[in-house]
Amino acid sequence: MKSPTVARWELLLRVTQWKSAQQIDVKTAAKALGITTNHWHQLMSDRRALTDENFHALLKLFGIAAADNEERQLLESLRADARERGWWMDFSALFDAETLRLFGLEHGAKTIQSYEGLIVPGLLQTVDYARAIMDSDIARIRPVDADLYIEARMKRQERLGGDDPLELTALIHEAALHQLTGSPAVMAGQLRHLNNMTRHETIDIRIVPFTAPIRPILSGSPFHIIHFASSMLPSLAWHESVATRGDHRRRLPGTRAADPVRPATRPGVELRGVLGLDPASRR
């Protein structure tokens, strides 16, 4: 799925790759664009926009200005995608830049593996469950903004459907299934929704039972491992805590991020057993 956030990231990575391959230093690159070295660093860190003049100067610098050059066509395509407006920007008054960036990365991802301890992940929440969280004391959200937060959350969930659905592996601690959020009716609806979501081929819900051995992964804050379709983009880990929030970009090992807890988890299809339902029943 195309995402301006992901397209802009890949564009800058490719520009950096071309610069390194041709052994062009920062001063030379900045001079070719008619900008300062500080301006160059801001462009490459996505803190300033790449203008048409900057872009065409880069193509000339790299020797790929010819209209029929395949690399130029790829860079132009990425730049066109990067200049689009993501739906998440409609909520820029509600969320900070880091959260908006997470939404952009999420929208352009191929696969996400996530862990939540005490609540159901946002991508799998019902409207009523989300509203119960918004109404709680821990949310610290103005009641007047609750509907907009829920709207944004439901908009994120659209990525789970369509012609190119996001592949999601969600690790949820069993505590989240027993913790009363809202009312019994709200929880019943949320648990039915989780059960229904296990029927999607691209969604794998795994429950970490109370009996799971204690491991660092189970005692930490929520995190997400995000993978992308382009081989140019490394997988990244997004971590959330009271003190920090953001991504850690690096080439992650080929093993699945959930492996450290998978031996102690139950496959999503067994979620019905956790809910006290007959695993053979599909109604």
mmCIF file of C-alpha atoms in Angstrom:
data_model
loop_
_atom_site.group_PDB
_atom_site.id
_atom_site.type_symbol
_atom_site.label_atom_id
_atom_site.label_comp_id
_atom_site.label_asym_id
_atom_site.label_seq_id
_atom_site.Cartn_x
_atom_site.Cartn_y
_atom_site.Cartn_z
ATOM 1 C CA MET A 1 0.000 0.000 0.000
ATOM 2 C CA LYS A 2 1.373 3.409 -0.976
ATOM 3 C CA SER A 3 2.183 5.787 1.847
ATOM 4 C CA PRO A 4 3.723 9.272 1.571
ATOM 5 C CA THR A 5 5.681 8.598 4.763
ATOM 6 C CA VAL A 6 7.226 5.377 3.452
ATOM 7 C CA ALA A 7 7.801 6.770 -0.051
ATOM 8 C CA ARG A 8 9.639 9.800 1.366
ATOM 9 C CA TRP A 9 11.818 7.525 3.516
ATOM 10 C CA GLU A 10 12.755 5.290 0.566
ATOM 11 C CA LEU A 11 13.436 8.306 -1.649
ATOM 12 C CA LEU A 12 15.908 9.727 0.848
ATOM 13 C CA LEU A 13 17.574 6.339 1.315
ATOM 14 C CA ARG A 14 18.068 6.010 -2.437
ATOM 15 C CA VAL A 15 19.475 9.519 -2.703
ATOM 16 C CA THR A 16 21.914 8.706 0.099
ATOM 17 C CA GLN A 17 22.853 5.464 -1.648
ATOM 18 C CA TRP A 18 23.608 7.263 -4.917
ATOM 19 C CA LYS A 19 25.679 9.863 -3.068
ATOM 20 C CA SER A 20 27.731 7.155 -1.321
ATOM 21 C CA ALA A 21 28.177 5.045 -4.467
ATOM 22 C CA GLN A 22 29.616 8.033 -6.328
ATOM 23 C CA GLN A 23 31.681 9.110 -3.318
ATOM 24 C CA ILE A 24 30.174 12.585 -3.278
ATOM 25 C CA ASP A 25 30.800 14.465 -0.060
ATOM 26 C CA VAL A 26 28.248 16.675 1.665
ATOM 27 C CA LYS A 27 29.898 19.944 0.614
ATOM 28 C CA THR A 28 29.885 18.938 -3.053
ATOM 29 C CA ALA A 29 26.267 17.800 -2.893
ATOM 30 C CA ALA A 30 25.135 20.953 -1.121
ATOM 31 C CA LYS A 31 26.996 23.149 -3.612
ATOM 32 C CA ALA A 32 25.366 21.353 -6.551
ATOM 33 C CA LEU A 33 21.949 22.146 -5.078
ATOM 34 C CA GLY A 34 22.908 25.716 -4.198
ATOM 35 C CA ILE A 35 22.227 25.193 -0.497
ATOM 36 C CA THR A 36 24.181 25.093 2.754
ATOM 37 C CA THR A 37 25.462 21.869 4.296
ATOM 38 C CA ASN A 38 23.036 22.402 7.172
ATOM 39 C CA HIS A 39 20.184 22.607 4.667
ATOM 40 C CA TRP A 40 21.417 19.369 3.090
ATOM 41 C CA HIS A 41 21.375 17.546 6.431
ATOM 42 C CA GLN A 42 17.828 18.800 7.020
ATOM 43 C CA LEU A 43 16.747 17.459 3.618
ATOM 44 C CA MET A 44 18.293 14.067 4.271
ATOM 45 C CA SER A 45 16.717 13.831 7.743
ATOM 46 C CA ASP A 46 13.279 14.672 6.322
ATOM 47 C CA ARG A 47 13.076 17.965 8.208
ATOM 48 C CA ARG A 48 12.811 20.067 5.052
ATOM 49 C CA ALA A 49 10.946 19.471 1.803
ATOM 50 C CA LEU A 50 12.813 18.516 -1.363
ATOM 51 C CA THR A 51 11.842 21.172 -3.907
ATOM 52 C CA ASP A 52 11.584 20.625 -7.669
ATOM 53 C CA GLU A 53 14.806 22.598 -8.100
ATOM 54 C CA ASN A 54 16.590 20.460 -5.493
ATOM 55 C CA PHE A 55 15.308 17.244 -7.030
ATOM 56 C CA HIS A 56 16.375 18.041 -10.591
ATOM 57 C CA ALA A 57 19.765 19.225 -9.345
ATOM 58 C CA LEU A 58 20.209 15.837 -7.661
ATOM 59 C CA LEU A 59 19.364 13.992 -10.861
ATOM 60 C CA LYS A 60 21.957 16.043 -12.723
ATOM 61 C CA LEU A 61 24.538 15.508 -9.964
ATOM 62 C CA PHE A 62 24.050 11.733 -10.090
ATOM 63 C CA GLY A 63 24.099 11.633 -13.897
ATOM 64 C CA ILE A 64 20.578 10.252 -14.217
ATOM 65 C CA ALA A 65 18.833 13.290 -15.698
ATOM 66 C CA ALA A 66 17.856 11.492 -18.933
ATOM 67 C CA ALA A 67 14.071 11.088 -19.111
ATOM 68 C CA ASP A 68 14.317 7.400 -20.073
ATOM 69 C CA ASN A 69 16.627 6.504 -17.200
ATOM 70 C CA GLU A 70 14.958 3.768 -15.105
ATOM 71 C CA GLU A 71 16.412 5.008 -11.834
ATOM 72 C CA ARG A 72 15.156 8.513 -12.566
ATOM 73 C CA GLN A 73 11.685 7.127 -13.234
ATOM 74 C CA LEU A 74 11.768 5.244 -9.938
ATOM 75 C CA LEU A 75 12.865 8.333 -8.009
ATOM 76 C CA GLU A 76 10.198 10.434 -9.711
ATOM 77 C CA SER A 77 7.550 7.867 -8.830
ATOM 78 C CA LEU A 78 8.656 7.838 -5.188
ATOM 79 C CA ARG A 79 8.672 11.617 -5.089
ATOM 80 C CA ALA A 80 5.155 11.772 -6.530
ATOM 81 C CA ASP A 81 3.941 9.343 -3.849
ATOM 82 C CA ALA A 82 5.813 11.271 -1.164
ATOM 83 C CA ARG A 83 3.988 14.472 -2.074
ATOM 84 C CA GLU A 84 0.550 12.947 -1.596
ATOM 85 C CA ARG A 85 -1.419 13.708 1.561
ATOM 86 C CA GLY A 86 -1.959 10.770 3.904
ATOM 87 C CA TRP A 87 -5.336 10.451 5.634
ATOM 88 C CA TRP A 88 -3.592 10.768 9.014
ATOM 89 C CA MET A 89 -2.754 14.416 8.295
ATOM 90 C CA ASP A 90 -6.451 15.182 8.737
ATOM 91 C CA PHE A 91 -5.828 14.473 12.422
ATOM 92 C CA SER A 92 -2.662 16.567 12.823
ATOM 93 C CA ALA A 93 -4.349 18.727 15.457
ATOM 94 C CA LEU A 94 -4.822 15.662 17.679
ATOM 95 C CA PHE A 95 -1.572 13.743 17.350
ATOM 96 C CA ASP A 96 2.074 14.728 17.586
ATOM 97 C CA ALA A 97 4.507 14.282 14.710
ATOM 98 C CA GLU A 98 5.839 10.925 15.951
ATOM 99 C CA THR A 99 2.364 9.386 16.202
ATOM 100 C CA LEU A 100 1.415 10.672 12.756
ATOM 101 C CA ARG A 101 4.609 9.148 11.424
ATOM 102 C CA LEU A 102 3.710 5.802 12.992
ATOM 103 C CA PHE A 103 0.341 5.917 11.206
ATOM 104 C CA GLY A 104 2.158 6.602 7.932
ATOM 105 C CA LEU A 105 4.584 3.722 8.444
ATOM 106 C CA GLU A 106 1.719 1.439 9.451
ATOM 107 C CA HIS A 107 -0.261 2.357 6.335
ATOM 108 C CA GLY A 108 2.671 1.567 4.051
ATOM 109 C CA ALA A 109 3.777 -1.615 5.807
ATOM 110 C CA LYS A 110 3.494 -5.129 4.449
ATOM 111 C CA THR A 111 3.656 -6.918 7.804
ATOM 112 C CA ILE A 112 3.390 -5.822 11.429
ATOM 113 C CA GLN A 113 4.096 -7.890 14.531
ATOM 114 C CA SER A 114 2.940 -6.251 17.741
ATOM 115 C CA TYR A 115 2.732 -6.930 21.451
ATOM 116 C CA GLU A 116 0.246 -5.441 23.922
ATOM 117 C CA GLY A 117 0.083 -6.316 27.586
ATOM 118 C CA LEU A 118 -3.100 -5.054 29.203
ATOM 119 C CA ILE A 119 -5.311 -3.876 26.343
ATOM 120 C CA VAL A 120 -6.380 -5.102 22.928
ATOM 121 C CA PRO A 121 -4.249 -3.542 20.135
ATOM 122 C CA GLY A 122 -5.802 -0.515 18.449
ATOM 123 C CA LEU A 123 -5.967 -2.298 15.085
ATOM 124 C CA LEU A 124 -8.279 -4.893 16.638
ATOM 125 C CA GLN A 125 -10.469 -2.747 18.884
ATOM 126 C CA THR A 126 -14.209 -2.294 18.447
ATOM 127 C CA VAL A 127 -15.711 1.192 18.549
ATOM 128 C CA ASP A 128 -17.259 0.545 21.973
ATOM 129 C CA TYR A 129 -14.017 -0.813 23.421
ATOM 130 C CA ALA A 130 -12.063 2.137 22.044
ATOM 131 C CA ARG A 131 -14.621 4.542 23.493
ATOM 132 C CA ALA A 132 -14.375 2.869 26.906
ATOM 133 C CA ILE A 133 -10.609 3.455 26.847
ATOM 134 C CA MET A 134 -11.114 7.071 25.788
ATOM 135 C CA ASP A 135 -13.546 7.567 28.665
ATOM 136 C CA SER A 136 -11.147 6.139 31.255
ATOM 137 C CA ASP A 137 -8.968 8.262 33.525
ATOM 138 C CA ILE A 138 -5.749 6.914 32.017
ATOM 139 C CA ALA A 139 -6.530 8.230 28.528
ATOM 140 C CA ARG A 140 -6.369 11.914 29.488
ATOM 141 C CA ILE A 141 -8.431 12.828 26.435
ATOM 142 C CA ARG A 142 -10.937 15.637 26.347
ATOM 143 C CA PRO A 143 -14.445 14.225 25.896
ATOM 144 C CA VAL A 144 -14.997 16.613 23.006
ATOM 145 C CA ASP A 145 -12.092 14.955 21.122
ATOM 146 C CA ALA A 146 -13.052 11.327 21.812
ATOM 147 C CA ASP A 147 -15.014 10.863 18.585
ATOM 148 C CA LEU A 148 -12.085 12.108 16.499
ATOM 149 C CA TYR A 149 -9.651 9.745 18.227
ATOM 150 C CA ILE A 150 -12.005 6.841 17.600
ATOM 151 C CA GLU A 151 -12.471 7.894 13.979
ATOM 152 C CA ALA A 152 -8.705 7.853 13.494
ATOM 153 C CA ARG A 153 -8.465 4.420 15.113
ATOM 154 C CA MET A 154 -11.152 2.999 12.850
ATOM 155 C CA LYS A 155 -9.433 4.583 9.837
ATOM 156 C CA ARG A 156 -6.249 2.726 10.741
ATOM 157 C CA GLN A 157 -8.184 -0.544 10.763
ATOM 158 C CA GLU A 158 -9.141 -0.135 7.094
ATOM 159 C CA ARG A 159 -5.624 -1.313 6.331
ATOM 160 C CA LEU A 160 -6.634 -4.820 7.469
ATOM 161 C CA GLY A 161 -9.000 -5.172 4.503
ATOM 162 C CA GLY A 162 -9.029 -4.335 0.813
ATOM 163 C CA ASP A 163 -7.072 -5.829 -2.074
ATOM 164 C CA ASP A 164 -3.706 -5.527 -0.337
ATOM 165 C CA PRO A 165 -4.398 -6.138 3.357
ATOM 166 C CA LEU A 166 -1.806 -5.640 6.043
ATOM 167 C CA GLU A 167 -0.457 -8.901 7.472
ATOM 168 C CA LEU A 168 -0.817 -8.638 11.232
ATOM 169 C CA THR A 169 0.505 -10.857 14.005
ATOM 170 C CA ALA A 170 -0.816 -9.639 17.343
ATOM 171 C CA LEU A 171 0.506 -10.971 20.645
ATOM 172 C CA ILE A 172 -2.003 -10.168 23.379
ATOM 173 C CA HIS A 173 -1.554 -11.073 27.016
ATOM 174 C CA GLU A 174 -4.400 -13.129 28.447
ATOM 175 C CA ALA A 175 -4.888 -10.404 31.064
ATOM 176 C CA ALA A 176 -6.330 -8.134 28.361
ATOM 177 C CA LEU A 177 -9.131 -10.647 27.779
ATOM 178 C CA HIS A 178 -10.130 -10.699 31.436
ATOM 179 C CA GLN A 179 -9.635 -7.048 32.351
ATOM 180 C CA LEU A 180 -13.052 -5.378 32.388
ATOM 181 C CA THR A 181 -12.872 -2.422 30.028
ATOM 182 C CA GLY A 182 -16.118 -0.477 29.907
ATOM 183 C CA SER A 183 -18.922 -2.893 30.724
ATOM 184 C CA PRO A 184 -19.459 -6.662 30.400
ATOM 185 C CA ALA A 185 -21.391 -5.964 27.190
ATOM 186 C CA VAL A 186 -18.468 -3.982 25.771
ATOM 187 C CA MET A 187 -16.032 -6.785 26.608
ATOM 188 C CA ALA A 188 -18.331 -9.436 25.143
ATOM 189 C CA GLY A 189 -18.495 -7.499 21.893
ATOM 190 C CA GLN A 190 -14.728 -7.047 21.815
ATOM 191 C CA LEU A 191 -14.052 -10.732 22.416
ATOM 192 C CA ARG A 192 -16.511 -11.729 19.674
ATOM 193 C CA HIS A 193 -14.722 -9.326 17.354
ATOM 194 C CA LEU A 194 -11.338 -10.897 18.143
ATOM 195 C CA ASN A 195 -12.769 -14.315 17.480
ATOM 196 C CA ASN A 196 -14.129 -13.166 14.102
ATOM 197 C CA MET A 197 -10.801 -11.591 13.155
ATOM 198 C CA THR A 198 -9.008 -14.931 13.568
ATOM 199 C CA ARG A 199 -10.820 -16.085 10.431
ATOM 200 C CA HIS A 200 -8.835 -13.664 8.269
ATOM 201 C CA GLU A 201 -5.900 -15.361 6.585
ATOM 202 C CA THR A 202 -3.730 -12.274 7.030
ATOM 203 C CA ILE A 203 -4.405 -11.885 10.755
ATOM 204 C CA ASP A 204 -2.783 -14.093 13.384
ATOM 205 C CA ILE A 205 -3.861 -13.443 16.982
ATOM 206 C CA ARG A 206 -1.773 -15.173 19.629
ATOM 207 C CA ILE A 207 -2.591 -15.176 23.311
ATOM 208 C CA VAL A 208 0.194 -15.115 25.891
ATOM 209 C CA PRO A 209 -1.298 -17.178 28.748
ATOM 210 C CA PHE A 210 -0.915 -16.480 32.445
ATOM 211 C CA THR A 211 1.202 -19.641 32.608
ATOM 212 C CA ALA A 212 3.822 -18.296 30.183
ATOM 213 C CA PRO A 213 7.370 -18.149 31.670
ATOM 214 C CA ILE A 214 8.463 -14.647 32.651
ATOM 215 C CA ARG A 215 10.539 -13.076 29.888
ATOM 216 C CA PRO A 216 11.684 -9.492 29.250
ATOM 217 C CA ILE A 217 9.389 -9.218 26.239
ATOM 218 C CA LEU A 218 6.347 -9.794 28.446
ATOM 219 C CA SER A 219 7.157 -7.181 31.072
ATOM 220 C CA GLY A 220 7.891 -4.277 28.758
ATOM 221 C CA SER A 221 5.838 -1.600 27.050
ATOM 222 C CA PRO A 222 3.931 -2.099 23.778
ATOM 223 C CA PHE A 223 6.090 -2.453 20.687
ATOM 224 C CA HIS A 224 5.651 -3.139 16.993
ATOM 225 C CA ILE A 225 8.001 -4.712 14.456
ATOM 226 C CA ILE A 226 7.197 -3.207 11.053
ATOM 227 C CA HIS A 227 8.258 -4.784 7.755
ATOM 228 C CA PHE A 228 7.962 -3.287 4.262
ATOM 229 C CA ALA A 229 7.575 -4.693 0.752
ATOM 230 C CA SER A 230 10.568 -2.812 -0.685
ATOM 231 C CA SER A 231 13.903 -4.563 -0.201
ATOM 232 C CA MET A 232 15.411 -1.101 0.127
ATOM 233 C CA LEU A 233 13.696 -0.507 3.451
ATOM 234 C CA PRO A 234 14.919 -2.148 6.649
ATOM 235 C CA SER A 235 12.470 -3.468 9.198
ATOM 236 C CA LEU A 236 12.091 -1.222 12.192
ATOM 237 C CA ALA A 237 10.984 -1.594 15.783
ATOM 238 C CA TRP A 238 8.580 0.950 17.216
ATOM 239 C CA HIS A 239 8.610 1.135 20.991
ATOM 240 C CA GLU A 240 6.232 3.010 23.264
ATOM 241 C CA SER A 241 6.808 3.831 26.919
ATOM 242 C CA VAL A 242 6.246 6.650 29.380
ATOM 243 C CA ALA A 243 9.779 7.926 28.850
ATOM 244 C CA THR A 244 10.388 7.251 25.153
ATOM 245 C CA ARG A 245 8.585 6.672 21.909
ATOM 246 C CA GLY A 246 9.811 6.164 18.386
ATOM 247 C CA ASP A 247 11.490 3.780 16.010
ATOM 248 C CA HIS A 248 14.788 1.963 16.012
ATOM 249 C CA ARG A 249 15.845 1.398 12.417
ATOM 250 C CA ARG A 250 18.160 -1.480 11.715
ATOM 251 C CA ARG A 251 18.372 -4.683 9.722
ATOM 252 C CA LEU A 252 16.571 -7.124 11.942
ATOM 253 C CA PRO A 253 17.444 -10.843 11.941
ATOM 254 C CA GLY A 254 15.470 -13.103 9.634
ATOM 255 C CA THR A 255 13.699 -14.770 12.542
ATOM 256 C CA ARG A 256 10.187 -13.651 13.396
ATOM 257 C CA ALA A 257 10.090 -10.997 16.087
ATOM 258 C CA ALA A 258 7.519 -12.981 18.033
ATOM 259 C CA ASP A 259 9.736 -16.044 18.372
ATOM 260 C CA PRO A 260 10.887 -15.274 21.961
ATOM 261 C CA VAL A 261 7.345 -15.796 23.250
ATOM 262 C CA ARG A 262 5.744 -18.046 20.665
ATOM 263 C CA PRO A 263 6.521 -21.325 22.446
ATOM 264 C CA ALA A 264 4.469 -20.027 25.379
ATOM 265 C CA THR A 265 1.569 -18.652 23.348
ATOM 266 C CA ARG A 266 -1.593 -20.152 21.969
ATOM 267 C CA PRO A 267 -2.350 -19.883 18.236
ATOM 268 C CA GLY A 268 -5.169 -17.518 17.349
ATOM 269 C CA VAL A 269 -7.506 -20.336 16.462
ATOM 270 C CA GLU A 270 -7.394 -21.398 20.120
ATOM 271 C CA LEU A 271 -8.661 -18.003 21.163
ATOM 272 C CA ARG A 272 -12.100 -19.619 21.188
ATOM 273 C CA GLY A 273 -10.934 -21.899 23.966
ATOM 274 C CA VAL A 274 -9.704 -18.945 26.003
ATOM 275 C CA LEU A 275 -13.145 -17.381 25.571
ATOM 276 C CA GLY A 276 -14.864 -20.559 26.735
ATOM 277 C CA LEU A 277 -16.222 -21.345 23.252
ATOM 278 C CA ASP A 278 -16.249 -24.658 21.460
ATOM 279 C CA PRO A 279 -13.201 -24.588 19.130
ATOM 280 C CA ALA A 280 -15.155 -26.679 16.615
ATOM 281 C CA SER A 281 -17.978 -24.175 16.478
ATOM 282 C CA ARG A 282 -17.796 -21.546 13.761
ATOM 283 C CA ARG A 283 -20.986 -19.687 14.678
#
